[in-house]
mmCIF file of C-alpha atoms in Angstrom:
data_model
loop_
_atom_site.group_PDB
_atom_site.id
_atom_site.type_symbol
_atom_site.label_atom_id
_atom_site.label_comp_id
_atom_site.label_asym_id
_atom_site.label_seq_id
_atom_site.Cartn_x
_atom_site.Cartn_y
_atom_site.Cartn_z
ATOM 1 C CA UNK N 27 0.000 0.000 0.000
ATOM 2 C CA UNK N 28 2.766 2.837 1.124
ATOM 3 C CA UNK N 29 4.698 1.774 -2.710
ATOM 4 C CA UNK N 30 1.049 1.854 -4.404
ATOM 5 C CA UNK N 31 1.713 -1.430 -5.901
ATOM 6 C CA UNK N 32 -0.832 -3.471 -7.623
ATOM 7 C CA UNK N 33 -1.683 -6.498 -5.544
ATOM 8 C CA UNK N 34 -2.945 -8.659 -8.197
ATOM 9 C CA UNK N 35 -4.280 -11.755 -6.143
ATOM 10 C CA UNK N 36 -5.426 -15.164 -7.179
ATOM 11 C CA UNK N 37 -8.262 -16.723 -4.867
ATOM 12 C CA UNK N 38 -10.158 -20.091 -5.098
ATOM 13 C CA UNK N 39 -13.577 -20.836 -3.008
ATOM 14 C CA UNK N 40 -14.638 -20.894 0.451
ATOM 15 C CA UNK N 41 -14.082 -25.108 0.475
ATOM 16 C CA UNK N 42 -10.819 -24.201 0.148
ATOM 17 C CA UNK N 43 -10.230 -28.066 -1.299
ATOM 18 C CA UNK N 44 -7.478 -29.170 -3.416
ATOM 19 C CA UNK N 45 -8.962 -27.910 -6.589
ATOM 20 C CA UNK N 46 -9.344 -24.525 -5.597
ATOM 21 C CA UNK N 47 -5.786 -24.184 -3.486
ATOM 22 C CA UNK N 48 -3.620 -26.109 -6.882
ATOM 23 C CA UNK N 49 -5.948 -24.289 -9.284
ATOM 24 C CA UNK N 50 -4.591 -20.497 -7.354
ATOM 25 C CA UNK N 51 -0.963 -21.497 -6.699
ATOM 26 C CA UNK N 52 -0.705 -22.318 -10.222
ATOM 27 C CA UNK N 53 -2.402 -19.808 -12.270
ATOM 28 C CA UNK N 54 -0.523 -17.103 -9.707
ATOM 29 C CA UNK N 55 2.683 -18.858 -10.621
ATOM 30 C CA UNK N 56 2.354 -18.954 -14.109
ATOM 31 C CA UNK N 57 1.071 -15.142 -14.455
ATOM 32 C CA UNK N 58 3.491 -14.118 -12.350
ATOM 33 C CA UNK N 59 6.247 -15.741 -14.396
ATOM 34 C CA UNK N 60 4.415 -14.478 -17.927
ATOM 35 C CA UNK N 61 2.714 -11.229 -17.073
ATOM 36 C CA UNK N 62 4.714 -8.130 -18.730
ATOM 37 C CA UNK N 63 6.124 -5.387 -16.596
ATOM 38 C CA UNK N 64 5.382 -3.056 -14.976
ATOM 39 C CA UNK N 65 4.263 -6.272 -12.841
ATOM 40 C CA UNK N 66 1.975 -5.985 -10.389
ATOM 41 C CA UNK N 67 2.539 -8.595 -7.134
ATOM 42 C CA UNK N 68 0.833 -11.838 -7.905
ATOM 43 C CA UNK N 69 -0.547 -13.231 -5.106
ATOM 44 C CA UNK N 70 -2.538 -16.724 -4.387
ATOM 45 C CA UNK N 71 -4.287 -16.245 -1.155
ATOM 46 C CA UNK N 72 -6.354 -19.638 0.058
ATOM 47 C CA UNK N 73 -9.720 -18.688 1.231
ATOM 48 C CA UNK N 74 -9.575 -20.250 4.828
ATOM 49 C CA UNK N 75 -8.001 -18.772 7.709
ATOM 50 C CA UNK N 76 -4.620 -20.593 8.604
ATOM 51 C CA UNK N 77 -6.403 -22.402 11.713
ATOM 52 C CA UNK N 78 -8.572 -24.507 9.500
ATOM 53 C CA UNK N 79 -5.835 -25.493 7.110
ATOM 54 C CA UNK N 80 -5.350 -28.775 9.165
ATOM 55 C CA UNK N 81 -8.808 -29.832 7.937
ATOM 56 C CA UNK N 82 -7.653 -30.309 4.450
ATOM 57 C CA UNK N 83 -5.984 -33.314 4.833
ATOM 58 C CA UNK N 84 -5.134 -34.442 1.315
ATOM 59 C CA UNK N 85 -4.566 -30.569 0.296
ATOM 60 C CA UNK N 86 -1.276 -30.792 3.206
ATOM 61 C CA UNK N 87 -0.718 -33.780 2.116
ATOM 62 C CA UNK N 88 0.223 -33.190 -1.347
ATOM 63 C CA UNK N 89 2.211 -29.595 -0.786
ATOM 64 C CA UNK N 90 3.993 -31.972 1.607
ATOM 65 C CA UNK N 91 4.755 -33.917 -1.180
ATOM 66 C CA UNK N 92 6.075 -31.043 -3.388
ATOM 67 C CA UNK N 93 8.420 -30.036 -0.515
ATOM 68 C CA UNK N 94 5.941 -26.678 -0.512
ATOM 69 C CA UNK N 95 6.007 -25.855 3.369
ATOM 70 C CA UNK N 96 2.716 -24.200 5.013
ATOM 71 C CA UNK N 97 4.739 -21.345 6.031
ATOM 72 C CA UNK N 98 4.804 -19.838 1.979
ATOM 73 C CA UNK N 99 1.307 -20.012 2.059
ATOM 74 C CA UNK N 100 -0.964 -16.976 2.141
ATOM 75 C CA UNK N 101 -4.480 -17.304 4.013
ATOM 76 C CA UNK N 102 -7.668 -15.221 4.049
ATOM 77 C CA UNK N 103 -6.917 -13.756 6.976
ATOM 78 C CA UNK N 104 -3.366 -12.937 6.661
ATOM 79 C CA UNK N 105 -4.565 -10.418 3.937
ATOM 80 C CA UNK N 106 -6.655 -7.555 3.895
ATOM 81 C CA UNK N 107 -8.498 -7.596 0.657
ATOM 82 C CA UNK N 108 -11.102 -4.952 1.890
ATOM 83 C CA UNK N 109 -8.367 -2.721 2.507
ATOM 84 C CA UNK N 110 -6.167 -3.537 -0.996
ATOM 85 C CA UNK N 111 -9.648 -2.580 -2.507
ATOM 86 C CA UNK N 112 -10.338 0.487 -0.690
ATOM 87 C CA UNK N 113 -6.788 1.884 -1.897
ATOM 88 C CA UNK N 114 -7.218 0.995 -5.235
ATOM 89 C CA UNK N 115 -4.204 -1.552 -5.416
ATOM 90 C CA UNK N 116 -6.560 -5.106 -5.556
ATOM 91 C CA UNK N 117 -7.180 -7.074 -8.880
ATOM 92 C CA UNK N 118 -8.922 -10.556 -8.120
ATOM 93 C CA UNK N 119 -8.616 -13.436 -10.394
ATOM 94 C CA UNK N 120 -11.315 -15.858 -8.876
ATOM 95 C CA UNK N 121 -10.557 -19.858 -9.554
ATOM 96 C CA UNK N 122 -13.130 -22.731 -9.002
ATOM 97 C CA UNK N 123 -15.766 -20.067 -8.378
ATOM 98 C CA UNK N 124 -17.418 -16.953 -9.956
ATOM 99 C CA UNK N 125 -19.734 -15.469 -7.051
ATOM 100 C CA UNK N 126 -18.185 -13.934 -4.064
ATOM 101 C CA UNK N 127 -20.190 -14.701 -0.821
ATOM 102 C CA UNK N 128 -22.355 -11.237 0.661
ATOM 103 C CA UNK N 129 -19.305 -10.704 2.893
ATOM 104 C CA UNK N 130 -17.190 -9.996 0.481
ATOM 105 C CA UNK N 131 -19.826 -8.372 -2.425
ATOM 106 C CA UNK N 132 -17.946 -5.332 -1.825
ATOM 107 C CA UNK N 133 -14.670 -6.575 -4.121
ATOM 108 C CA UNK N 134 -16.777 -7.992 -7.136
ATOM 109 C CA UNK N 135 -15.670 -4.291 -8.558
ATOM 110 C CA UNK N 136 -12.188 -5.757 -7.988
ATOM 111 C CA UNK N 137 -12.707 -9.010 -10.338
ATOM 112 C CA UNK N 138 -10.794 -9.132 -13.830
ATOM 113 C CA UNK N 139 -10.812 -12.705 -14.430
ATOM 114 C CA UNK N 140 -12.876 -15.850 -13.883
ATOM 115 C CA UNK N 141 -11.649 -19.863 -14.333
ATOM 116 C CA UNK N 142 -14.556 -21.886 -13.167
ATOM 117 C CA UNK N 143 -15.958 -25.245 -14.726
ATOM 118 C CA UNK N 144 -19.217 -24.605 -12.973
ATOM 119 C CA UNK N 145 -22.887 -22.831 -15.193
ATOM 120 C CA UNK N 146 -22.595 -19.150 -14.661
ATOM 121 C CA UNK N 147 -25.189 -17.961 -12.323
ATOM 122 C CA UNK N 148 -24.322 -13.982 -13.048
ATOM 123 C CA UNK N 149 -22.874 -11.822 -15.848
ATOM 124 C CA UNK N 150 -19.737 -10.262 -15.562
ATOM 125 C CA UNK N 151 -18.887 -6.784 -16.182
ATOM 126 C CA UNK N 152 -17.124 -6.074 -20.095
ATOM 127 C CA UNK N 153 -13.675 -6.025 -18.959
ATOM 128 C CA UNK N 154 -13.804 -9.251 -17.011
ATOM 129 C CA UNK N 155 -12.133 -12.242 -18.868
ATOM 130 C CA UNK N 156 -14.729 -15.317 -18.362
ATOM 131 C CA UNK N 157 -13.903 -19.133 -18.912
ATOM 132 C CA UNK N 158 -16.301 -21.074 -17.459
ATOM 133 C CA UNK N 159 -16.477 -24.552 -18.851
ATOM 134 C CA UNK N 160 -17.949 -28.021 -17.911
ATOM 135 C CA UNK N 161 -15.052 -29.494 -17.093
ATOM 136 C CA UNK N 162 -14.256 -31.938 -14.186
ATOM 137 C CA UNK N 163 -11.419 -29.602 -12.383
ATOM 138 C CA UNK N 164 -10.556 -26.211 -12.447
ATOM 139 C CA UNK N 165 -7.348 -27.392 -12.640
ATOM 140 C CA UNK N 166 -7.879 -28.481 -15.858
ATOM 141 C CA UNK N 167 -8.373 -25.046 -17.180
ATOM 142 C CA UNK N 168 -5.364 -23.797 -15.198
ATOM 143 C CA UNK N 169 -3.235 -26.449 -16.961
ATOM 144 C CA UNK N 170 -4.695 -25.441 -20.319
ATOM 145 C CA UNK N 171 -4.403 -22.059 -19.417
ATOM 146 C CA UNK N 172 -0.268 -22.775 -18.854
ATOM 147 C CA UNK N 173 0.231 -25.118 -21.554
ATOM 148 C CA UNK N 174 -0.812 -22.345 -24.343
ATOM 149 C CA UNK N 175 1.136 -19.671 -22.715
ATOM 150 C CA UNK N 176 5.369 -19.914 -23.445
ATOM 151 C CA UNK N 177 6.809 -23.009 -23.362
ATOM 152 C CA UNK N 178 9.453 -24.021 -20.039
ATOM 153 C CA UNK N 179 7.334 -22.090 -17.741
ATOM 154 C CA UNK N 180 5.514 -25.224 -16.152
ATOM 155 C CA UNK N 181 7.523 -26.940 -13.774
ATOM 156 C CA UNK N 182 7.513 -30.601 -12.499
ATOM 157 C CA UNK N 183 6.058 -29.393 -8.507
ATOM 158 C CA UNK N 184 3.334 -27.587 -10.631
ATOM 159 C CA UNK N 185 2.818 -29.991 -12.800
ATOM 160 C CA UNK N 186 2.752 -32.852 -10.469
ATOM 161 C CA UNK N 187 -0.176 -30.762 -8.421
ATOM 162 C CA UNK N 188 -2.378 -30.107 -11.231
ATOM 163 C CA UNK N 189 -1.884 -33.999 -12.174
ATOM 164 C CA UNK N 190 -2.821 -35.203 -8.874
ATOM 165 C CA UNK N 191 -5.572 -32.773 -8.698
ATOM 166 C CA UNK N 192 -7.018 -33.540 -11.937
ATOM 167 C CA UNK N 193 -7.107 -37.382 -11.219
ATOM 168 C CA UNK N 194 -8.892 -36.855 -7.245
ATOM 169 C CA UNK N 195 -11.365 -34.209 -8.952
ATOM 170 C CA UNK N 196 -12.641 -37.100 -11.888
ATOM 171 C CA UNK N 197 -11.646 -40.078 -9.715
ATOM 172 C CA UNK N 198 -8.495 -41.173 -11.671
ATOM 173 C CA UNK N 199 -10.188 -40.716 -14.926
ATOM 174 C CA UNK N 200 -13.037 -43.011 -13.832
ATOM 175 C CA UNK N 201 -16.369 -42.931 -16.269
ATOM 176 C CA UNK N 202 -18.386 -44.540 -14.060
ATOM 177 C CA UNK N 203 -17.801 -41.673 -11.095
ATOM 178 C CA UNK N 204 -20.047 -39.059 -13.769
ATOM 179 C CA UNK N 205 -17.143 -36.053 -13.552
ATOM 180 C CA UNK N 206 -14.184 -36.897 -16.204
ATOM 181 C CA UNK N 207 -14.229 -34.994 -19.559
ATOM 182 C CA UNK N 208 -12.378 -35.755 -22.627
ATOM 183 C CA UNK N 209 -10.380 -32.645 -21.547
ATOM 184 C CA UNK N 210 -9.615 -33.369 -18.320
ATOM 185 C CA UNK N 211 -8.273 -36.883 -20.074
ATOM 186 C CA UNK N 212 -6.081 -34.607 -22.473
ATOM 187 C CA UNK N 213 -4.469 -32.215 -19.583
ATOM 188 C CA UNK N 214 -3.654 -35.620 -17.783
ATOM 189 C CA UNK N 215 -1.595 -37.187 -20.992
ATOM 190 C CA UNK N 216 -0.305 -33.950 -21.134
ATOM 191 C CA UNK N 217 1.410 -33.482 -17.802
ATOM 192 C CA UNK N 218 2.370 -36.914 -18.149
ATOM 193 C CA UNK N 219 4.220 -36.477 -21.693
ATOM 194 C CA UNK N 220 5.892 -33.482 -20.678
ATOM 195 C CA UNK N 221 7.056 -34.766 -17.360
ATOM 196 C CA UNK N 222 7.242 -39.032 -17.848
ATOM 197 C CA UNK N 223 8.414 -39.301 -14.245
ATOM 198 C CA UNK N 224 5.471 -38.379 -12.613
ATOM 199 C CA UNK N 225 4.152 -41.590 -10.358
ATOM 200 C CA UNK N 226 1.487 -43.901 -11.955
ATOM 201 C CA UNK N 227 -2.136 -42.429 -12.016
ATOM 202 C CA UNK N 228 -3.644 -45.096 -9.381
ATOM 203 C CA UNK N 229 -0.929 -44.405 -7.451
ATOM 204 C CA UNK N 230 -1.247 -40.814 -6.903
ATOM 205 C CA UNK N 231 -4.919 -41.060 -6.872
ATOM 206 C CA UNK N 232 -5.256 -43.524 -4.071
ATOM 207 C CA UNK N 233 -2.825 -41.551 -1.999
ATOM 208 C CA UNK N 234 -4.690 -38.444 -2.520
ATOM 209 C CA UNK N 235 -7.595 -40.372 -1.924
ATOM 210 C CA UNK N 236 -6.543 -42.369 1.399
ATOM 211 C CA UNK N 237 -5.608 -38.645 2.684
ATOM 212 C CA UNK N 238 -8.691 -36.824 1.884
ATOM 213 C CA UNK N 239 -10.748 -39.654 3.593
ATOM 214 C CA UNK N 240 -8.096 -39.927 6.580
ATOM 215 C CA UNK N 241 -11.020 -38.020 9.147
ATOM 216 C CA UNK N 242 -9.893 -40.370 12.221
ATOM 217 C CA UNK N 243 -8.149 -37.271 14.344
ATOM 218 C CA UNK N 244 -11.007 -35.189 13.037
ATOM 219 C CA UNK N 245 -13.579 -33.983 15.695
ATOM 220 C CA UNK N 246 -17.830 -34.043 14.236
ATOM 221 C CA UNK N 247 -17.080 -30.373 14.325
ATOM 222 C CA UNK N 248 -14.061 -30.416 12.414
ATOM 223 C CA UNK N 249 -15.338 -32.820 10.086
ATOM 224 C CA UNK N 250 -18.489 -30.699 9.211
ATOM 225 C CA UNK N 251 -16.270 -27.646 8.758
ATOM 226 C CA UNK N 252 -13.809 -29.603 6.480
ATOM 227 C CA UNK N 253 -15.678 -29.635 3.491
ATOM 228 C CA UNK N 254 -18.650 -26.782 3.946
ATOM 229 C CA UNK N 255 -20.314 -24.446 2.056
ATOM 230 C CA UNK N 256 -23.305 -21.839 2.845
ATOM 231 C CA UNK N 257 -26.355 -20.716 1.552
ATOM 232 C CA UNK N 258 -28.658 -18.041 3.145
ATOM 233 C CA UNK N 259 -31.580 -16.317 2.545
ATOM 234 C CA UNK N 260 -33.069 -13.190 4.298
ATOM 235 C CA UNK N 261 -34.114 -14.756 7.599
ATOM 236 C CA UNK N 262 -32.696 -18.413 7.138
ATOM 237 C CA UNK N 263 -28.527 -19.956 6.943
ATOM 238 C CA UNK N 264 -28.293 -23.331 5.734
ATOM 239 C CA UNK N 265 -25.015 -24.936 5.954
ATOM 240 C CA UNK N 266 -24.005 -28.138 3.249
ATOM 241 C CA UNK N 267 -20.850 -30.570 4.559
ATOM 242 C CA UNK N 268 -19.293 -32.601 2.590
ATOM 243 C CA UNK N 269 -19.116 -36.024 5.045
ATOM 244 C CA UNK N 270 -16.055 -38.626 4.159
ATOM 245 C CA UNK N 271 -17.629 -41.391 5.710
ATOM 246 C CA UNK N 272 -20.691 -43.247 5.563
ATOM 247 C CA UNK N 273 -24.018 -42.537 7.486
ATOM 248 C CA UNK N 274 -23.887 -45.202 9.429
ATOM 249 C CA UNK N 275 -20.890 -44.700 11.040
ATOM 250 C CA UNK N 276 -20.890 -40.539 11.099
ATOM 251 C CA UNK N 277 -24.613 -41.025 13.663
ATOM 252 C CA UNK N 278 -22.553 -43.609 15.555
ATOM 253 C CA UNK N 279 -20.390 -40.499 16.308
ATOM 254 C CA UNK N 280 -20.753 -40.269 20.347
ATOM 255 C CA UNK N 281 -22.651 -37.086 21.017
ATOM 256 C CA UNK N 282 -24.008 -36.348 17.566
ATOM 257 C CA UNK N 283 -26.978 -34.546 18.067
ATOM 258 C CA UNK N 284 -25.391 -32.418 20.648
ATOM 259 C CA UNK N 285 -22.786 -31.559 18.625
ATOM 260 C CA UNK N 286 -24.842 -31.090 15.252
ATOM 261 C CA UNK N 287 -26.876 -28.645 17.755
ATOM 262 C CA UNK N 288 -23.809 -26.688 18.797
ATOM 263 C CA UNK N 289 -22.217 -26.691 15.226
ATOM 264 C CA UNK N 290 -25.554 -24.515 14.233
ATOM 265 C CA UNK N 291 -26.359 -22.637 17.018
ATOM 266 C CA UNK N 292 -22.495 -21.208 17.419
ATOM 267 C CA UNK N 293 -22.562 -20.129 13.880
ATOM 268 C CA UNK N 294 -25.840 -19.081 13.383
ATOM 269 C CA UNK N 295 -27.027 -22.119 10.852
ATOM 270 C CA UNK N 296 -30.684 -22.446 10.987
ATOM 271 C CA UNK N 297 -30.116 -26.193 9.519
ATOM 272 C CA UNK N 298 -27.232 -28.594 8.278
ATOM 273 C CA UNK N 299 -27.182 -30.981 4.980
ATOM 274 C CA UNK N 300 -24.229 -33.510 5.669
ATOM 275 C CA UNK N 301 -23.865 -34.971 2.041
ATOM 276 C CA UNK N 302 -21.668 -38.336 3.081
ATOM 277 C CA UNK N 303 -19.591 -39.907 0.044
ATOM 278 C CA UNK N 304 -17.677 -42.639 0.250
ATOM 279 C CA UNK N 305 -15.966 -45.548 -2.145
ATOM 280 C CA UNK N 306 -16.230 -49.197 -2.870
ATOM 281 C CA UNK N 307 -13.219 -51.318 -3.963
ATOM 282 C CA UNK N 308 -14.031 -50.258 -7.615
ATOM 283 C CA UNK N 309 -13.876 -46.459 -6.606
ATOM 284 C CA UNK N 310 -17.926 -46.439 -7.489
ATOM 285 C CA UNK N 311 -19.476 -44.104 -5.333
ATOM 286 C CA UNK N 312 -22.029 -44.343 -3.039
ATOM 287 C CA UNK N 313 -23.998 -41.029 -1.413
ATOM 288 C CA UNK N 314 -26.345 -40.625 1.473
ATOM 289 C CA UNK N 315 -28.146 -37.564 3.267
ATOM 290 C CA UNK N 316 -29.214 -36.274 6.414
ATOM 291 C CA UNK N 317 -30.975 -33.081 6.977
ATOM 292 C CA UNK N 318 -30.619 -31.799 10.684
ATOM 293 C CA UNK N 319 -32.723 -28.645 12.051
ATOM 294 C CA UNK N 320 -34.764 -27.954 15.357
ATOM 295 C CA UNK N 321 -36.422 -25.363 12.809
ATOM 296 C CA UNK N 322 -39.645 -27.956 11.233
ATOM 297 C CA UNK N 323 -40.443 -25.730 8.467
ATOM 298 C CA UNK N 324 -36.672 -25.391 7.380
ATOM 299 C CA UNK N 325 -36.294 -29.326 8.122
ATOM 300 C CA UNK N 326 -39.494 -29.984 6.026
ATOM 301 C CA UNK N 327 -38.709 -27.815 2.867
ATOM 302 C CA UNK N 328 -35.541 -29.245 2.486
ATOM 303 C CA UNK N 329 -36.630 -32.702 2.552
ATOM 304 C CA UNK N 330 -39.366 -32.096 0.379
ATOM 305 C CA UNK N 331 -36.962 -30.121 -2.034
ATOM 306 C CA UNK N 332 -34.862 -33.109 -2.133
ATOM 307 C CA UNK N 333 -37.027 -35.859 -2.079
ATOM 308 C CA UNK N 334 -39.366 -33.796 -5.338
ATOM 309 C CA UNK N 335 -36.446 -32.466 -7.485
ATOM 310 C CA UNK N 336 -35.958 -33.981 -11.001
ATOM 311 C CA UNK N 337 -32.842 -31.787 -12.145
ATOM 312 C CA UNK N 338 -31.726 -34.252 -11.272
ATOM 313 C CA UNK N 339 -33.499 -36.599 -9.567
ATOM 314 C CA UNK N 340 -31.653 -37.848 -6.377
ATOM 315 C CA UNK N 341 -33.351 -40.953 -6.422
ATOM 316 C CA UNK N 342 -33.382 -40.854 -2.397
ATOM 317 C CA UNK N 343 -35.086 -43.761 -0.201
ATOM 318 C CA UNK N 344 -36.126 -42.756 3.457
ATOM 319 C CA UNK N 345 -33.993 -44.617 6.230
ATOM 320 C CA UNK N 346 -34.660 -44.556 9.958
ATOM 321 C CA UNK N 347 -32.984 -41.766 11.716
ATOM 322 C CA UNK N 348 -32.635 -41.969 15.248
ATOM 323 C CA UNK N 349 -33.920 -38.371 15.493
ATOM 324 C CA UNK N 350 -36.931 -36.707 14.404
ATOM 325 C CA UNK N 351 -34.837 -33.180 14.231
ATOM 326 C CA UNK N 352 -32.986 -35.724 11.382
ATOM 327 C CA UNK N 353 -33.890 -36.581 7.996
ATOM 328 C CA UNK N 354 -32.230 -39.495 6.549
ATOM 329 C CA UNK N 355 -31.617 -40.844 3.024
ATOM 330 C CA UNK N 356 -29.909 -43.419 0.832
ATOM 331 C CA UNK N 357 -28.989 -41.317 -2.699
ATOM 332 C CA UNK N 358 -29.870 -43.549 -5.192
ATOM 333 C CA UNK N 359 -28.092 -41.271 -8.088
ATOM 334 C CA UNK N 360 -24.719 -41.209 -6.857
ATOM 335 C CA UNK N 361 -23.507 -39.046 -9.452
ATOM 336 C CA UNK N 362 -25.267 -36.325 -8.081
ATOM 337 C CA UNK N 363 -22.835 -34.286 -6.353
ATOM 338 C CA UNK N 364 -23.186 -31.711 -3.768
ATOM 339 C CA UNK N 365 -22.237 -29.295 -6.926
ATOM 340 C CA UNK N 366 -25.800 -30.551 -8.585
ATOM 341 C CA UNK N 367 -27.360 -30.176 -5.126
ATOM 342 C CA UNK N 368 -26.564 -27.052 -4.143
ATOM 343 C CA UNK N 369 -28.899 -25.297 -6.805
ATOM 344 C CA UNK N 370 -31.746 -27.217 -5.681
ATOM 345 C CA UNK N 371 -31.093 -25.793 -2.110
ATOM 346 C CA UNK N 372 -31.096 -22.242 -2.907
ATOM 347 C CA UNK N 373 -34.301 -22.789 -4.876
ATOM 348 C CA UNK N 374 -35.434 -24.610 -1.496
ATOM 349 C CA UNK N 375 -34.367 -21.350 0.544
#
């Protein structure tokens, strides 16, 4: 701020997962090593605050792997965006997103590019570069982004992230798991002809895999924070976690209900979705819900939203919860993500 230097920062989503951190440290990398003078300072920032970056478990586990220590890293609130913005200095490239949450509506005016693979739920102003494609990682894009722009720039740490990434996001390539896209495919074969010593697809992808589902030091709290997203409404907050275990054995979890109660009520969620996901020998997935409020109305709407909805249909089949403040499904259409679901939810709201 005291130089007036451009601050030209590089952000991924609130989830803060592996797409979103690989898909900023890359694309700050590469503009930062390709952008003409006078440069501004390129800057990925991830999206948590430093506390929470424990809860990523295969995102530490595969900087750990690239020898990147957590101490380089730049969190949310290490920076002051609001601040950047306020002086003038802030350009925001948002990755694996396109909407800022309310808090932070105020730096939208701040936004001058866009790499999402999600449907565009708002226009952009003229000046805003938009690629938003229906792809099965961001860091797809990224790496297509790179591999057009001059050739040597793409190292074998950055390279080796987006290839690990890639193969978690589509489940090593897997048709049956509904995300892979021929160009996800290509950016794979691509990393892997420009750098032939990168390890064997399965077995980066099951070590990703074995540390993204490694919850066992993981409170309920910390495990519904892990993976989370929010939607809210005038009067309501619903939170959605992403749940690496199956139902089963997440309401075997002693003190549940007390904690599900004290998750909410200390952040101000008027309910809680806990999407569970979790993998058979064949790496076929298999979903289930549970939809926890004291609020009835809330509780109700959601369920009914759920059980009604036909794009897409969840396919869900009642189970007994041990609650009535909990609904509880089997997800019959396991290929419908918590990225399909969300939409439905805000529709709900």
């Amino acid at each position: 701020v005291r130089r007036h230097q451009e601050i030209h920062v590089v952000m991924g989503n609130e989830a803060c997962d592996l797409d979103s951190t690989v898909s900023a440290l890359a694309l700050a990398y590469f503009l930062a090593k390709t952008s003409p003078p006078p440069k501004a300072a390129f800057i990925p920032v991830l999206n948590i605050p430093r506390a929470d970056f424990a809860l990523r478990t295969e995102t530490t586990f595969a900087l750990r792997e690239q020898g990147i220590p957590a101490t380089s890293l730049i969190f949310r609130d290490e920076i002051d965006l609001g601040g950047l913005h306020r002086s003038g200095l802030l350009s925001l490239t948002l990755v694996d997103h396109h909407v800022l949450p309310g808090a932070d509506a105020a730096l939208e005016e701040a936004v001058v590019e866009v790499l999402d693979h999600r449907p565009l739920e708002r226009d952009r102003a003229p000046g805003c570069r938009v690629t938003a494609e229906p792809v099965g990682s961001c860091a797809t894009l990224v790496t297509e982004r790179i591999a057009q722009g001059p050739p040597g720039v793409l190292d074998r740490p950055t390279a080796a992230l987006l290839h690990g990434t890639i193969l978690l996001d589509c489940v090593n390539l897997s048709l049956a798991a509904g995300k892979v896209t021929p160009r996800d495919v290509a950016c794979v074969s691509l990393l892997e002809e420009r750098f032939p010593e990168l390890p064997a697809r399965d077995t980066v992808f099951e070590a990703l895999q074995a540390a993204k589902f490694d919850v066992s030091g993981l409170t309920t709290e910390q495990m519904l924070r892990k993976d989370l997203k929010v939607l809210s409404s005038d009067e309501l907050v619903l939170a959605i976690s992403a749940i690496y275990v199956d139902l089963e054995t997440f309401l075997r979890r002693p003190g549940l209900l007390q904690d599900l109660d004290a998750f909410c009520q200390a952040r101000g969620y008027t309910g809680l979705v806990a999407m569970t996901i979790s993998f058979n020998e064949r790496n076929e997935p298999s979903r289930q819900l549970a939809v926890y409020s004291q609020h009835e109305p809330l509780r109700s709407t959601v369920c009914r939203a759920l059980e009604e909805t036909t794009t897409p249909s969840l396919h869900l089949q009642p189970l007994l919860s041990p609650w009535p403040c909990l609904g509880t499904y089997a997800q019959g259409n396991a290929l419908a993500s918590r990225k399909k679901v969300l939409p439905i939810l805000r529709a709900a709201l």
